[in-house]
Amino acid sequence: MDTLSSGHVLAEAPRGLPDGSILFSDVVAGGVWRIPATGRRRPEIVIAKRRGVGGLLPHASGGIVVSGRDLALVEPDGETRSLLQPPGVMGINDISSDGAGGVLAGALRFRPMAGEDPVPGEVWQLPADGGEPQIVADDVLWPNGIGLSPDGTTLYVADFQAACVLAYDRDGGGRRVFAQSPRGSCDGLAVDAEGGVWVALGPGGGIGRLDPDGALIEIIELDGAFVSSVSFAGEDGCDLLVTTADRVLRGRSPVPGLAVPAATL
């Protein structure tokens, strides 16, 4: 895989944009950054200082929906609007699209960086039509990567504490373990167009590629690095974006990723 950027403390949340540039965050050092598509590759700051950004999603306005202490929309001019901060929630971790302009957001009810004991959190949906936010998946100790199956009927949630990927029916019922991590844990995840689930293995130093039934197809080795997230990008959807603790990487996938629509809420 090619290294696009390095020297970070905890890079996270890679997202490709239509112009070929790439967004990512640094959870610990702070900020959301953009790697230009062409020319100089030095990342440029897009959102300064905000820490704890474990997930981000482009917005149709040109802004960015980001996680952290709350879920917020940061417009291109820097104006920030809080979207979600449920009572008792210590922070929002990873986020994704609900496939219809809304946002799915994993809520933490403990502070993992402070060494607190895990308290089960949940995944919330913020619909694009202005409806009330609602819990769509619960009993997740440390909610991390979030994705939907190609037909939209299954919700996948990585539980970093339990080292597994959970699956739920789209209405939140039918909770089940889709797959245990083959090693390490389960951090960010992405779904491909054929229904395969790709999951960052955290301290497991790789990306696990799972088939639609949860069976392990392969592990993409990444030299023992802490692997935090994975997503798809590019015109054909086959660019594979990966963040490790200190690097942003790009490779190629044999299958395209499932498109993740921009937020419109």
JSON list of N, CA and C in Angstrom, two decimals, residues 162-168 174-181 213-214:
[
{"chain": "A", "resi": 162, "resn": "ALA", "atom": "N", "xyz": [-15.45, -5.99, 22.81]},
{"chain": "A", "resi": 162, "resn": "ALA", "atom": "CA", "xyz": [-15.77, -7.42, 22.69]},
{"chain": "A", "resi": 162, "resn": "ALA", "atom": "C", "xyz": [-15.04, -8.09, 21.54]},
{"chain": "A", "resi": 163, "resn": "ALA", "atom": "N", "xyz": [-14.27, -7.33, 20.75]},
{"chain": "A", "resi": 163, "resn": "ALA", "atom": "CA", "xyz": [-13.48, -7.87, 19.63]},
{"chain": "A", "resi": 163, "resn": "ALA", "atom": "C", "xyz": [-14.35, -8.66, 18.66]},
{"chain": "A", "resi": 164, "resn": "CYS", "atom": "N", "xyz": [-15.46, -8.04, 18.26]},
{"chain": "A", "resi": 164, "resn": "CYS", "atom": "CA", "xyz": [-16.34, -8.71, 17.31]},
{"chain": "A", "resi": 164, "resn": "CYS", "atom": "C", "xyz": [-17.09, -7.68, 16.47]},
{"chain": "A", "resi": 165, "resn": "VAL", "atom": "N", "xyz": [-17.68, -8.17, 15.39]},
{"chain": "A", "resi": 165, "resn": "VAL", "atom": "CA", "xyz": [-18.63, -7.39, 14.61]},
{"chain": "A", "resi": 165, "resn": "VAL", "atom": "C", "xyz": [-20.02, -7.92, 14.91]},
{"chain": "A", "resi": 166, "resn": "LEU", "atom": "N", "xyz": [-20.90, -7.02, 15.35]},
{"chain": "A", "resi": 166, "resn": "LEU", "atom": "CA", "xyz": [-22.28, -7.38, 15.61]},
{"chain": "A", "resi": 166, "resn": "LEU", "atom": "C", "xyz": [-23.13, -7.09, 14.39]},
{"chain": "A", "resi": 167, "resn": "ALA", "atom": "N", "xyz": [-24.22, -7.81, 14.24]},
{"chain": "A", "resi": 167, "resn": "ALA", "atom": "CA", "xyz": [-25.18, -7.56, 13.17]},
{"chain": "A", "resi": 167, "resn": "ALA", "atom": "C", "xyz": [-26.56, -7.41, 13.79]},
{"chain": "A", "resi": 168, "resn": "TYR", "atom": "N", "xyz": [-27.34, -6.49, 13.23]},
{"chain": "A", "resi": 168, "resn": "TYR", "atom": "CA", "xyz": [-28.71, -6.23, 13.67]},
{"chain": "A", "resi": 168, "resn": "TYR", "atom": "C", "xyz": [-29.62, -6.17, 12.45]},
{"chain": "A", "resi": 174, "resn": "GLY", "atom": "N", "xyz": [-32.95, -8.58, 16.36]},
{"chain": "A", "resi": 174, "resn": "GLY", "atom": "CA", "xyz": [-32.12, -9.67, 15.85]},
{"chain": "A", "resi": 174, "resn": "GLY", "atom": "C", "xyz": [-30.64, -9.55, 16.14]},
{"chain": "A", "resi": 175, "resn": "ARG", "atom": "N", "xyz": [-30.26, -8.95, 17.25]},
{"chain": "A", "resi": 175, "resn": "ARG", "atom": "CA", "xyz": [-28.84, -8.77, 17.57]},
{"chain": "A", "resi": 175, "resn": "ARG", "atom": "C", "xyz": [-28.12, -10.11, 17.57]},
{"chain": "A", "resi": 176, "resn": "ARG", "atom": "N", "xyz": [-26.98, -10.16, 16.91]},
{"chain": "A", "resi": 176, "resn": "ARG", "atom": "CA", "xyz": [-26.20, -11.39, 16.83]},
{"chain": "A", "resi": 176, "resn": "ARG", "atom": "C", "xyz": [-24.74, -11.05, 16.56]},
{"chain": "A", "resi": 177, "resn": "VAL", "atom": "N", "xyz": [-23.86, -11.98, 16.85]},
{"chain": "A", "resi": 177, "resn": "VAL", "atom": "CA", "xyz": [-22.44, -11.83, 16.52]},
{"chain": "A", "resi": 177, "resn": "VAL", "atom": "C", "xyz": [-22.24, -12.27, 15.08]},
{"chain": "A", "resi": 178, "resn": "PHE", "atom": "N", "xyz": [-21.86, -11.33, 14.23]},
{"chain": "A", "resi": 178, "resn": "PHE", "atom": "CA", "xyz": [-21.60, -11.64, 12.83]},
{"chain": "A", "resi": 178, "resn": "PHE", "atom": "C", "xyz": [-20.26, -12.34, 12.69]},
{"chain": "A", "resi": 179, "resn": "ALA", "atom": "N", "xyz": [-19.24, -11.87, 13.42]},
{"chain": "A", "resi": 179, "resn": "ALA", "atom": "CA", "xyz": [-17.92, -12.49, 13.36]},
{"chain": "A", "resi": 179, "resn": "ALA", "atom": "C", "xyz": [-17.09, -12.04, 14.55]},
{"chain": "A", "resi": 180, "resn": "GLN", "atom": "N", "xyz": [-16.33, -12.97, 15.12]},
{"chain": "A", "resi": 180, "resn": "GLN", "atom": "CA", "xyz": [-15.30, -12.60, 16.09]},
{"chain": "A", "resi": 180, "resn": "GLN", "atom": "C", "xyz": [-14.06, -12.14, 15.32]},
{"chain": "A", "resi": 181, "resn": "SER", "atom": "N", "xyz": [-13.32, -11.25, 15.92]},
{"chain": "A", "resi": 181, "resn": "SER", "atom": "CA", "xyz": [-12.09, -10.82, 15.28]},
{"chain": "A", "resi": 181, "resn": "SER", "atom": "C", "xyz": [-11.13, -11.99, 15.15]},
{"chain": "A", "resi": 213, "resn": "ASP", "atom": "N", "xyz": [-21.31, -14.07, 5.03]},
{"chain": "A", "resi": 213, "resn": "ASP", "atom": "CA", "xyz": [-21.73, -14.92, 6.13]},
{"chain": "A", "resi": 213, "resn": "ASP", "atom": "C", "xyz": [-20.85, -14.77, 7.36]},
{"chain": "A", "resi": 214, "resn": "GLY", "atom": "N", "xyz": [-19.85, -13.88, 7.29]},
{"chain": "A", "resi": 214, "resn": "GLY", "atom": "CA", "xyz": [-18.97, -13.64, 8.42]},
{"chain": "A", "resi": 214, "resn": "GLY", "atom": "C", "xyz": [-17.71, -14.48, 8.44]}
]
